[in-house]
XYZ file of C-alpha atoms in Angstrom:
712
model
C 104.575 -89.557 78.481
C 108.261 -89.206 79.218
C 110.569 -88.393 76.347
C 113.171 -91.110 75.849
C 116.726 -89.801 75.581
C 119.280 -92.524 75.061
C 122.713 -92.088 76.551
C 124.964 -89.938 74.403
C 127.967 -92.197 74.915
C 126.330 -95.016 72.966
C 128.164 -93.610 69.963
C 131.452 -94.664 71.502
C 130.473 -98.341 71.473
C 132.126 -100.236 68.568
C 129.975 -99.669 65.470
C 130.442 -102.994 63.699
C 127.169 -104.874 63.966
C 127.370 -108.312 62.329
C 124.587 -109.798 64.472
C 122.185 -106.924 63.846
C 123.059 -106.985 60.144
C 122.272 -110.713 59.987
C 118.979 -110.246 61.842
C 117.939 -107.515 59.425
C 118.990 -109.477 56.368
C 117.429 -112.830 57.333
C 114.111 -111.649 58.785
C 111.475 -112.936 59.216
C 112.342 -115.969 61.278
C 112.423 -117.740 64.623
C 114.862 -117.438 67.539
C 115.104 -119.833 70.468
C 116.096 -118.729 73.964
C 117.724 -121.340 76.195
C 117.504 -120.821 79.952
C 120.936 -121.626 81.452
C 119.292 -122.266 84.820
C 117.064 -124.999 83.366
C 118.615 -126.338 80.156
C 121.689 -128.592 80.567
C 124.739 -127.412 78.651
C 124.822 -130.535 76.455
C 121.243 -129.888 75.359
C 122.053 -126.236 74.655
C 124.912 -127.356 72.389
C 122.575 -129.714 70.529
C 120.001 -126.945 70.173
C 122.580 -124.534 68.776
C 123.543 -127.083 66.148
C 119.910 -127.821 65.311
C 119.143 -124.112 64.993
C 122.059 -123.701 62.595
C 120.940 -126.733 60.600
C 117.515 -125.242 59.906
C 119.007 -121.877 59.034
C 118.314 -119.735 62.108
C 120.962 -117.023 62.601
C 121.548 -116.978 66.381
C 120.762 -118.525 69.752
C 119.520 -116.490 72.697
C 120.754 -117.327 76.190
C 118.570 -115.779 78.851
C 116.156 -115.895 81.740
C 113.910 -113.448 83.570
C 115.210 -114.936 86.824
C 118.931 -114.356 87.145
C 120.193 -115.267 90.640
C 123.803 -116.191 89.813
C 124.974 -114.796 86.484
C 128.726 -114.674 87.175
C 128.824 -118.040 88.927
C 126.541 -120.025 86.612
C 125.755 -118.210 83.362
C 129.227 -116.881 82.480
C 130.930 -120.321 82.480
C 127.893 -121.796 80.672
C 128.227 -119.238 77.864
C 132.004 -119.657 77.662
C 131.662 -123.425 77.248
C 128.803 -123.058 74.768
C 130.951 -120.650 72.741
C 133.684 -123.303 72.506
C 131.241 -125.875 71.128
C 129.195 -123.914 68.563
C 129.821 -121.340 65.832
C 126.273 -119.974 66.055
C 126.196 -116.369 67.353
C 125.099 -116.168 71.006
C 122.909 -113.305 72.236
C 122.494 -112.617 75.962
C 118.890 -111.918 76.982
C 118.629 -110.938 80.679
C 117.050 -108.024 82.543
C 119.414 -105.228 83.501
C 120.823 -105.282 87.040
C 120.590 -101.951 88.934
C 123.985 -100.269 88.966
C 125.414 -102.732 86.451
C 123.157 -102.810 83.397
C 122.663 -105.898 81.274
C 125.115 -108.551 82.507
C 127.948 -109.272 80.066
C 130.417 -112.124 79.822
C 133.073 -113.491 77.459
C 131.777 -115.670 74.637
C 128.663 -113.625 73.898
C 128.469 -112.073 70.439
C 125.688 -109.650 71.342
C 123.409 -108.629 74.185
C 119.786 -107.548 74.136
C 119.655 -104.410 76.287
C 116.069 -103.721 77.322
C 114.654 -100.254 77.922
C 111.288 -100.976 79.542
C 109.608 -97.721 78.629
C 106.527 -98.217 80.799
C 108.416 -99.431 83.878
C 107.511 -97.883 87.214
C 111.246 -97.946 88.100
C 113.263 -95.269 86.335
C 116.454 -97.349 86.124
C 114.776 -99.831 83.779
C 113.556 -97.101 81.436
C 116.977 -95.874 80.221
C 119.369 -96.449 83.123
C 120.089 -100.024 82.084
C 121.035 -98.898 78.588
C 123.393 -96.236 79.890
C 125.085 -98.578 82.384
C 125.502 -101.316 79.748
C 126.953 -98.838 77.256
C 129.578 -97.735 79.799
C 130.591 -101.339 80.454
C 130.739 -102.188 76.747
C 132.790 -99.081 76.017
C 135.305 -100.096 78.667
C 135.626 -103.537 77.068
C 136.339 -101.983 73.645
C 136.567 -104.439 70.778
C 136.232 -107.364 73.211
C 132.733 -106.259 74.192
C 129.580 -107.754 72.706
C 127.432 -105.968 70.162
C 124.604 -104.015 71.823
C 121.079 -104.615 70.511
C 119.071 -101.735 71.961
C 115.492 -102.818 72.585
C 112.370 -100.867 73.526
C 110.597 -103.587 75.485
C 107.014 -104.010 76.639
C 105.098 -106.693 78.556
C 101.415 -107.284 77.849
C 98.654 -108.676 80.030
C 99.007 -109.788 83.630
C 102.667 -110.682 84.092
C 103.731 -110.688 87.713
C 107.124 -112.182 86.893
C 108.158 -109.384 84.529
C 106.675 -106.735 86.814
C 108.714 -108.054 89.729
C 111.903 -108.195 87.648
C 111.767 -104.802 85.880
C 108.674 -102.978 87.163
C 106.777 -103.394 83.889
C 103.147 -102.331 83.806
C 100.802 -103.994 81.251
C 101.496 -102.239 77.943
C 98.772 -100.409 76.043
C 96.785 -102.483 73.564
C 94.562 -99.685 72.264
C 93.553 -96.094 72.949
C 95.728 -93.009 72.660
C 98.672 -94.433 74.597
C 99.452 -97.062 71.939
C 100.319 -94.622 69.107
C 102.257 -92.446 71.571
C 104.393 -95.417 72.629
C 105.017 -96.448 69.023
C 106.041 -92.911 68.066
C 108.346 -92.730 71.079
C 110.138 -95.920 70.003
C 110.427 -94.805 66.376
C 111.916 -91.440 67.335
C 114.619 -92.899 69.609
C 117.790 -94.737 68.659
C 116.494 -98.261 69.223
C 117.443 -101.241 67.074
C 114.230 -103.098 67.802
C 110.958 -103.244 69.705
C 110.375 -106.359 71.821
C 106.766 -107.242 72.709
C 106.297 -109.969 75.358
C 102.953 -111.604 76.164
C 103.850 -114.353 78.595
C 100.353 -115.798 78.982
C 98.638 -114.796 75.757
C 99.073 -113.457 72.231
C 99.986 -109.907 71.280
C 96.894 -108.636 69.382
C 97.118 -108.139 65.624
C 96.150 -104.460 65.932
C 99.103 -103.869 68.275
C 101.535 -105.683 65.976
C 100.367 -103.746 62.940
C 100.546 -100.462 64.863
C 104.198 -101.119 65.720
C 105.024 -102.360 62.238
C 103.495 -99.252 60.662
C 105.138 -96.866 63.098
C 108.679 -98.199 63.538
C 111.568 -96.593 61.697
C 112.721 -98.501 58.592
C 115.797 -100.034 60.216
C 114.021 -101.062 63.437
C 113.142 -104.729 63.903
C 110.034 -106.111 65.606
C 110.474 -109.026 68.051
C 107.623 -110.900 69.754
C 107.867 -113.544 72.477
C 105.784 -115.507 74.951
C 103.646 -118.636 74.720
C 104.619 -119.649 71.175
C 104.503 -123.401 70.599
C 103.353 -124.019 67.002
C 104.201 -123.208 63.413
C 100.747 -121.644 62.999
C 101.506 -119.108 65.735
C 104.851 -118.266 64.145
C 103.249 -117.745 60.722
C 100.444 -115.600 62.157
C 102.996 -113.326 63.820
C 105.025 -113.087 60.600
C 101.877 -112.275 58.627
C 101.360 -109.272 60.923
C 104.840 -107.935 60.157
C 106.865 -109.450 63.011
C 110.537 -109.921 62.100
C 111.587 -112.396 64.805
C 109.446 -114.700 66.939
C 111.249 -115.692 70.164
C 110.424 -119.164 71.497
C 111.367 -120.383 74.971
C 109.214 -122.931 76.804
C 107.742 -124.182 73.535
C 111.058 -125.937 72.848
C 111.685 -127.176 76.394
C 110.176 -130.590 75.680
C 111.537 -134.077 75.133
C 110.666 -133.945 71.428
C 112.131 -130.463 70.906
C 113.913 -131.513 67.694
C 110.678 -132.366 65.890
C 109.008 -129.309 67.416
C 111.810 -127.054 66.160
C 111.540 -128.417 62.639
C 107.773 -128.040 62.744
C 107.897 -124.481 64.033
C 110.448 -123.671 61.328
C 108.064 -124.935 58.664
C 110.231 -128.022 58.125
C 108.676 -130.946 59.985
C 109.340 -134.633 59.356
C 112.315 -136.902 59.176
C 115.241 -137.067 56.839
C 115.007 -135.459 53.397
C 113.547 -137.864 50.849
C 111.967 -140.135 53.458
C 108.402 -138.876 53.169
C 107.438 -141.285 50.422
C 105.481 -138.730 48.422
C 105.258 -139.962 44.810
C 106.093 -136.426 43.609
C 109.621 -136.760 45.002
C 111.975 -138.320 42.412
C 113.486 -141.442 44.029
C 116.668 -140.588 45.881
C 117.086 -137.094 44.483
C 116.298 -135.301 47.759
C 119.063 -137.186 49.553
C 121.467 -136.525 46.683
C 120.628 -132.822 46.737
C 121.153 -132.676 50.496
C 124.749 -133.870 50.161
C 125.808 -130.537 48.704
C 123.672 -128.176 50.799
C 124.269 -126.631 54.200
C 120.593 -126.201 55.018
C 117.996 -128.978 54.936
C 116.096 -129.663 51.734
C 112.341 -129.679 52.226
C 110.520 -132.639 50.768
C 107.835 -133.007 53.451
C 104.304 -131.807 52.598
C 104.273 -128.886 55.039
C 107.717 -127.648 53.981
C 106.792 -127.790 50.297
C 103.438 -126.113 50.870
C 105.174 -122.960 52.143
C 106.531 -122.438 48.606
C 103.413 -123.488 46.672
C 102.382 -119.928 45.867
C 103.833 -116.440 45.568
C 102.716 -112.979 46.648
C 100.031 -112.867 43.941
C 98.453 -116.088 45.254
C 96.661 -116.774 41.981
C 98.231 -120.205 41.512
C 99.159 -123.027 43.844
C 101.803 -125.382 42.466
C 103.507 -127.848 44.792
C 107.227 -128.475 44.259
C 108.571 -131.966 44.873
C 111.714 -130.756 46.641
C 112.694 -127.303 47.907
C 116.431 -126.576 48.032
C 117.566 -123.525 50.041
C 120.876 -122.267 48.650
C 123.396 -119.930 50.257
C 126.221 -119.850 47.681
C 127.076 -120.232 44.011
C 128.557 -123.635 44.795
C 125.236 -124.820 46.233
C 123.332 -123.481 43.206
C 125.730 -125.346 40.922
C 125.275 -128.556 42.915
C 121.485 -128.385 42.544
C 121.693 -127.650 38.809
C 124.149 -130.480 38.138
C 122.131 -132.939 40.215
C 118.800 -132.118 38.584
C 120.328 -132.201 35.108
C 121.809 -135.651 35.750
C 118.415 -136.863 37.012
C 116.471 -135.287 34.133
C 114.391 -133.279 36.632
C 113.011 -129.806 36.028
C 114.230 -127.012 38.287
C 112.732 -123.561 38.928
C 114.226 -120.552 40.720
C 112.709 -118.370 43.454
C 114.004 -115.361 45.350
C 111.753 -113.722 47.930
C 108.554 -114.920 46.247
C 107.438 -111.361 45.436
C 106.180 -112.378 42.013
C 102.910 -112.953 40.211
C 101.398 -115.516 37.873
C 103.513 -118.677 37.885
C 106.872 -116.978 38.441
C 108.934 -118.481 41.265
C 106.832 -121.676 41.353
C 107.523 -125.314 40.493
C 104.866 -127.852 39.568
C 106.299 -131.134 40.836
C 109.957 -130.351 40.195
C 112.853 -129.010 42.257
C 112.639 -125.410 43.473
C 115.816 -123.429 44.176
C 115.201 -120.834 46.904
C 117.859 -118.190 47.395
C 118.351 -117.748 51.134
C 118.791 -114.098 52.114
C 121.934 -113.351 54.056
C 124.856 -110.990 54.306
C 124.878 -108.787 51.171
C 128.680 -109.140 51.181
C 129.071 -105.622 49.812
C 132.449 -104.676 48.374
C 132.848 -101.045 47.238
C 135.344 -100.803 44.371
C 137.717 -97.972 43.544
C 135.513 -96.616 40.731
C 132.479 -96.254 43.031
C 130.742 -99.386 41.848
C 129.784 -102.027 44.394
C 129.783 -105.795 44.182
C 126.910 -107.437 46.081
C 125.285 -110.828 46.556
C 122.245 -111.318 44.311
C 120.534 -113.372 47.030
C 120.500 -110.466 49.499
C 117.543 -108.090 49.848
C 117.986 -104.572 48.499
C 117.600 -102.918 51.880
C 120.483 -104.923 53.353
C 122.744 -103.831 50.499
C 121.603 -100.201 50.769
C 122.201 -100.048 54.528
C 125.649 -101.599 54.110
C 126.491 -99.117 51.352
C 125.215 -96.157 53.386
C 127.652 -97.124 56.128
C 130.431 -96.730 53.531
C 129.152 -93.430 52.143
C 127.494 -94.854 49.024
C 123.916 -95.410 47.877
C 121.996 -97.251 45.154
C 120.391 -94.484 43.058
C 117.320 -96.508 42.063
C 115.302 -98.283 44.747
C 111.837 -99.747 44.283
C 108.929 -99.622 46.716
C 109.752 -103.166 47.865
C 113.217 -103.277 49.405
C 112.740 -106.636 51.129
C 112.865 -108.511 47.812
C 116.042 -110.125 46.516
C 118.468 -108.266 44.268
C 118.628 -111.129 41.782
C 114.857 -111.475 41.617
C 114.369 -107.799 40.790
C 117.163 -107.785 38.205
C 115.470 -110.696 36.448
C 112.686 -108.264 35.481
C 114.097 -104.716 35.639
C 113.542 -102.795 38.872
C 112.015 -99.301 38.751
C 111.570 -96.596 41.368
C 111.666 -92.860 41.971
C 115.310 -92.656 40.886
C 114.389 -94.084 37.474
C 113.630 -90.542 36.302
C 117.408 -89.990 36.204
C 119.144 -93.371 36.206
C 116.771 -95.733 34.408
C 115.984 -99.126 35.911
C 118.084 -101.077 38.370
C 119.175 -103.234 35.423
C 120.673 -100.066 33.900
C 122.980 -99.785 36.937
C 124.565 -103.185 36.264
C 128.196 -103.139 35.088
C 128.932 -106.859 35.447
C 127.315 -109.941 36.908
C 128.177 -113.548 37.611
C 125.640 -116.003 36.260
C 125.460 -119.677 37.229
C 124.490 -121.342 33.962
C 122.035 -124.270 33.757
C 124.931 -126.755 33.717
C 126.280 -125.334 36.995
C 129.176 -123.375 35.491
C 129.633 -119.799 36.777
C 130.440 -117.087 34.267
C 131.152 -113.373 34.625
C 129.281 -111.285 32.052
C 129.851 -107.674 30.950
C 129.926 -105.691 27.687
C 133.369 -107.217 27.070
C 133.007 -110.607 28.820
C 130.350 -112.887 27.272
C 128.540 -109.811 25.878
C 125.615 -111.819 24.526
C 124.921 -113.260 27.960
C 125.325 -109.786 29.432
C 122.561 -108.515 27.158
C 120.151 -111.393 27.774
C 121.159 -112.711 31.208
C 119.197 -110.089 33.182
C 115.722 -108.661 32.656
C 114.594 -111.915 31.007
C 112.815 -113.741 33.875
C 115.886 -115.793 34.787
C 115.712 -117.720 31.518
C 119.459 -118.343 31.110
C 120.799 -118.891 34.631
C 120.852 -117.936 38.297
C 122.350 -114.575 39.290
C 125.027 -114.923 41.963
C 127.029 -111.656 42.189
C 126.311 -108.244 40.698
C 128.433 -105.114 40.237
C 126.253 -101.990 40.385
C 126.925 -98.306 39.845
C 126.368 -96.347 43.054
C 126.273 -92.672 43.981
C 127.438 -90.695 46.983
C 125.107 -91.221 49.933
C 123.104 -88.088 50.706
C 121.046 -88.507 53.842
C 118.706 -85.558 53.205
C 116.378 -85.006 50.271
C 114.386 -81.906 49.337
C 110.842 -83.074 48.565
C 108.173 -81.115 46.696
C 104.582 -82.252 46.147
C 101.915 -80.997 43.750
C 98.268 -81.991 43.448
C 96.452 -82.551 40.149
C 92.746 -83.144 39.539
C 93.175 -86.103 37.176
C 95.711 -88.448 35.638
C 95.331 -86.632 32.316
C 96.184 -83.320 33.963
C 99.163 -84.854 35.727
C 100.648 -86.291 32.516
C 100.180 -82.972 30.727
C 101.991 -81.179 33.550
C 105.055 -83.446 33.801
C 106.046 -82.906 30.192
C 108.527 -80.283 31.396
C 110.672 -83.117 32.731
C 111.402 -84.081 29.103
C 112.687 -80.674 28.046
C 116.263 -81.494 29.024
C 118.461 -84.417 28.006
C 118.968 -85.276 31.654
C 116.141 -85.137 34.164
C 116.108 -81.847 36.125
C 115.130 -83.749 39.294
C 116.668 -86.786 40.985
C 113.434 -88.468 42.083
C 109.874 -88.560 40.798
C 106.669 -90.494 41.443
C 102.935 -89.833 41.515
C 99.955 -91.674 42.934
C 96.184 -91.659 42.987
C 95.049 -90.032 46.225
C 91.655 -88.813 47.466
C 90.157 -88.563 43.999
C 93.103 -86.715 42.454
C 96.822 -87.283 41.955
C 99.815 -86.214 44.022
C 103.168 -85.823 42.251
C 106.350 -86.043 44.337
C 109.682 -84.591 43.180
C 113.007 -84.923 44.982
C 116.527 -83.553 44.918
C 119.235 -85.505 46.732
C 121.379 -83.762 49.281
C 118.687 -81.299 50.306
C 119.493 -79.068 47.348
C 117.040 -76.595 45.778
C 114.385 -77.780 43.375
C 114.097 -76.461 39.799
C 112.507 -73.052 39.271
C 109.522 -74.751 37.666
C 108.471 -75.957 41.118
C 109.361 -72.834 43.097
C 106.242 -71.349 44.648
C 104.051 -74.007 43.002
C 104.652 -76.932 45.337
C 104.692 -77.816 49.002
C 108.312 -78.431 50.002
C 110.124 -80.052 52.907
C 113.434 -81.755 53.662
C 113.330 -85.439 54.578
C 115.997 -87.678 56.114
C 116.526 -91.212 54.757
C 113.851 -90.719 52.113
C 114.785 -93.757 49.953
C 114.482 -96.084 52.970
C 110.834 -95.208 53.475
C 110.226 -97.970 50.921
C 111.544 -100.447 53.473
C 109.397 -98.827 56.127
C 106.351 -99.107 53.857
C 106.952 -102.774 53.064
C 107.237 -103.570 56.763
C 104.157 -101.521 57.599
C 102.102 -103.440 55.035
C 103.224 -107.070 55.033
C 101.650 -109.165 52.294
C 98.199 -110.209 53.485
C 97.770 -113.987 52.970
C 93.981 -113.570 52.677
C 94.270 -111.474 49.499
C 95.018 -112.024 45.809
C 97.367 -109.303 44.573
C 96.856 -108.673 40.861
C 99.429 -106.074 39.898
C 100.666 -104.974 36.493
C 102.724 -102.066 35.131
C 102.673 -100.476 31.684
C 105.321 -98.232 30.099
C 104.788 -95.770 27.229
C 106.619 -92.870 25.592
C 105.463 -89.430 26.717
C 103.263 -88.678 23.659
C 101.535 -92.071 23.904
C 101.236 -91.707 27.683
C 98.932 -88.694 27.252
C 96.424 -90.785 25.294
C 96.866 -93.693 27.713
C 96.096 -91.403 30.673
C 92.866 -90.240 29.033
C 91.869 -93.872 28.543
C 92.617 -94.775 32.174
C 90.702 -91.749 33.498
C 87.602 -92.518 31.460
C 87.578 -96.304 31.170
C 89.242 -97.635 34.332
C 89.512 -95.178 37.219
C 85.900 -94.057 36.906
C 84.465 -97.586 36.941
C 82.990 -99.486 39.912
C 85.415 -102.335 39.138
C 88.415 -100.150 40.024
C 86.966 -99.257 43.413
C 85.602 -102.735 44.169
C 88.954 -104.281 43.328
C 90.783 -102.021 45.787
C 92.490 -100.313 42.872
C 95.602 -98.150 43.241
C 97.601 -96.358 40.567
C 101.259 -95.312 40.757
C 103.172 -93.435 38.060
C 106.948 -93.182 37.540
C 109.111 -91.274 35.087
C 111.726 -93.171 33.054
C 114.847 -91.501 31.653
C 117.210 -94.221 30.438
C 120.888 -93.222 30.251
C 121.578 -92.974 26.530
C 125.031 -94.525 26.803
C 123.828 -97.674 28.567
C 123.291 -100.839 26.489
C 119.610 -101.783 26.461
C 118.122 -104.785 28.247
C 115.664 -105.914 25.564
C 112.818 -107.393 27.619
C 112.410 -104.496 30.036
C 109.410 -102.191 29.472
C 111.455 -99.097 28.603
C 113.761 -100.837 26.113
C 113.901 -98.950 22.828
C 112.210 -95.837 24.195
C 114.007 -92.494 23.807
C 113.611 -89.432 25.959
C 111.069 -89.402 28.769
C 108.731 -92.362 29.198
C 106.088 -92.906 31.858
C 105.280 -96.073 33.744
C 101.767 -96.712 35.096
C 101.316 -99.277 37.860
C 97.756 -100.547 38.247
C 97.413 -102.590 41.439
C 94.376 -104.520 42.677
C 93.787 -106.669 45.753
C 90.720 -108.898 46.121
C 89.710 -111.468 48.769
C 91.439 -114.789 48.309
C 89.118 -117.332 46.746
C 86.743 -114.737 45.269
C 86.936 -116.023 41.707
C 84.375 -113.579 40.240
C 86.377 -110.642 41.661
C 89.605 -112.065 40.218
C 87.953 -112.451 36.816
C 86.671 -108.854 36.894
C 90.088 -107.438 37.749
C 91.865 -109.563 35.168
C 89.331 -108.330 32.613
C 90.278 -104.736 33.450
C 93.967 -105.559 33.047
C 93.333 -107.181 29.660
C 91.652 -103.989 28.455
C 94.552 -101.881 29.751
C 97.130 -104.198 28.157
C 95.370 -104.013 24.788
C 95.387 -100.202 24.919
C 99.043 -100.133 25.982
C 100.114 -102.371 23.100
C 97.976 -100.416 20.613
C 99.815 -97.228 21.621
C 103.241 -98.830 21.190
C 103.887 -99.432 24.893
C 104.994 -102.506 26.783
C 103.977 -104.285 29.987
C 106.481 -104.868 32.788
C 107.075 -108.613 33.058
C 107.275 -108.462 36.857
C 103.485 -108.368 37.163
C 100.420 -110.302 36.084
C 99.904 -110.409 32.336
C 97.988 -112.352 29.689
C 100.355 -112.267 26.741
C 100.061 -114.440 23.637
C 102.940 -115.717 21.526
C 101.927 -113.166 18.897
C 102.249 -110.402 21.511
C 105.728 -111.603 22.450
C 106.869 -111.774 18.835
C 105.479 -108.314 18.120
C 107.201 -106.722 21.128
C 110.530 -108.547 21.178
C 111.114 -109.875 17.628
C 114.721 -110.870 16.987
C 115.637 -110.532 20.655
C 113.164 -113.282 21.557
C 114.640 -115.507 18.840
C 118.169 -114.929 20.173
C 117.148 -115.582 23.768
C 115.541 -118.889 22.836
C 118.599 -119.909 20.801
C 120.856 -119.237 23.781
C 118.526 -121.180 26.040
C 118.602 -124.229 23.722
C 122.407 -124.093 23.686
C 122.697 -123.795 27.472
C 119.780 -126.058 28.414
C 119.243 -128.593 25.594
C 116.902 -130.723 27.743
C 114.672 -127.747 28.565
C 114.763 -128.459 32.311
C 115.827 -125.070 33.662
C 113.352 -122.454 34.934
C 110.526 -122.832 32.407
C 108.544 -119.651 31.912
C 106.947 -117.154 29.571
C 110.008 -116.335 27.463
C 111.329 -119.905 27.337
């Protein structure tokens, strides 16, 4: 296998990447490619507008055949640019001696390196030639999207155009190809199966193996929403559709493939839709509301998949103004409204039973680094988009969870804990200020000095008092390298006894810490940012290495293991002070980890250390609130086949036993997960804080319509 070495002068191409940033932030989704040799310009304009209307971020213009680019395609793109604001991405094979053809009006160009081509130019020569052309154009040149591209199955057309051999679908060559792509400086991998479907095993191999920032595109033969969903379920970021939308009824097909079939909002006639409210909601929204059965069904469950509740209307929102419009409209109509981010929640969180569901649409994190090192970000954006944008400006979020594709606002509604929690507490502890859209639609900035009561109760409380819009977070200097040390322990009890040394100082002696159940024992992982030395306690007692981009492996892990729609995820976390954690660990070792139910339920256990900054005001409903010194968090995660009710009951029974032990030892559950808490439990844990929260809710939402939930 040839080693891929991308041209060194790619670094001289302008580094701003708005199209790539949007593709990363808004994945997964669908992209349409219009063929300028077949699709009339007027139809292309209509398609660009339709794509924008359903929320897709760009339009591809391309064709495998390319007989007259300068004479036919260049003027086509220039005219299309004049008549649409949607970003345009060129998608043509490279031309020997020229590279990917470029023209004015294009925002970006897919530059394909066909790694298994029998013609050397198409392996890396096209990339190098395109980079030279783009460099010469300077700021007027399009953004380069560097793609490692493969064709599958018998594909004479692609072979003739770029010399592509059928790509490996199994055997030893597949992992070698994936590793080759991950190690090179590609923005994405593009898998084309013109006359078939890329196999699931191939998709999952690429998703597992790609670097965290690399996207996965798939194209060829896609013509239905089912196909799009199946690709997304295997971890594909963008499904490219060509011929499937070259039909007379392409508008209906586009809506169907986007999960939004049907006619105008509110026209379905479903009795669950309040009369006229869908149309009224649509007047203030840029993207279409979804009141058709198929569009609503997409949002009928969350990642836990334990409940299925069908909203009457789904409202995708992209701004504080749109959130306010939905809240004012539903309040005037006397209709309940719930709030959803990425849907990475459990129980009934993020669901609506017959009401209106607000869905925060991921987009540009709109990061603004302030003079004091804090950063203002959009709460609708995913964490990884904010982290990548901050890294580009030399900053980093010091606490990142294992699920970076979830929304910032959704995580801050519960807490947010990760390896950096050993030093910096939860993500809620990083918050300096936030803007909350209240249930009446009014936005309000909250901080220790601005609406301090709302600052205390407006985050970490399951979104009970409003919708997060903007957040100001403390950040740290970005350090690309991290010194990692790992130690093995025979049991959870032994692990907890060993980590007590982390509590011997007021501030944690390490920057990062986590541990997990592995091969019958436990592996503890410690980290120091910047590649610095680890504490003496670990010297000679741990396996050490230096890793690049260690925090972003969470993004890599989430993309490698996309949520399986055939599984119920029953996850819960429990937090206890260090002395209580020792007894809790003995209980888990003897009563949970050693049982058949743990193994049969696909059980996993993750442990984190929690050192809350003493000077930070507490967020009362988070699991570490009120704890002093070192605390430990235990995540107990099960996955059982969807529909297997006996298995669900067994796992929930285990969690009830664990919860009872946690509460008996003075600990708390993390409200992000599945729980079975009574009103007496809530009163015992939260006391006066629960009373205050409910008073504020009555004042802000006297009709009780906004985001009903556990704490309400």
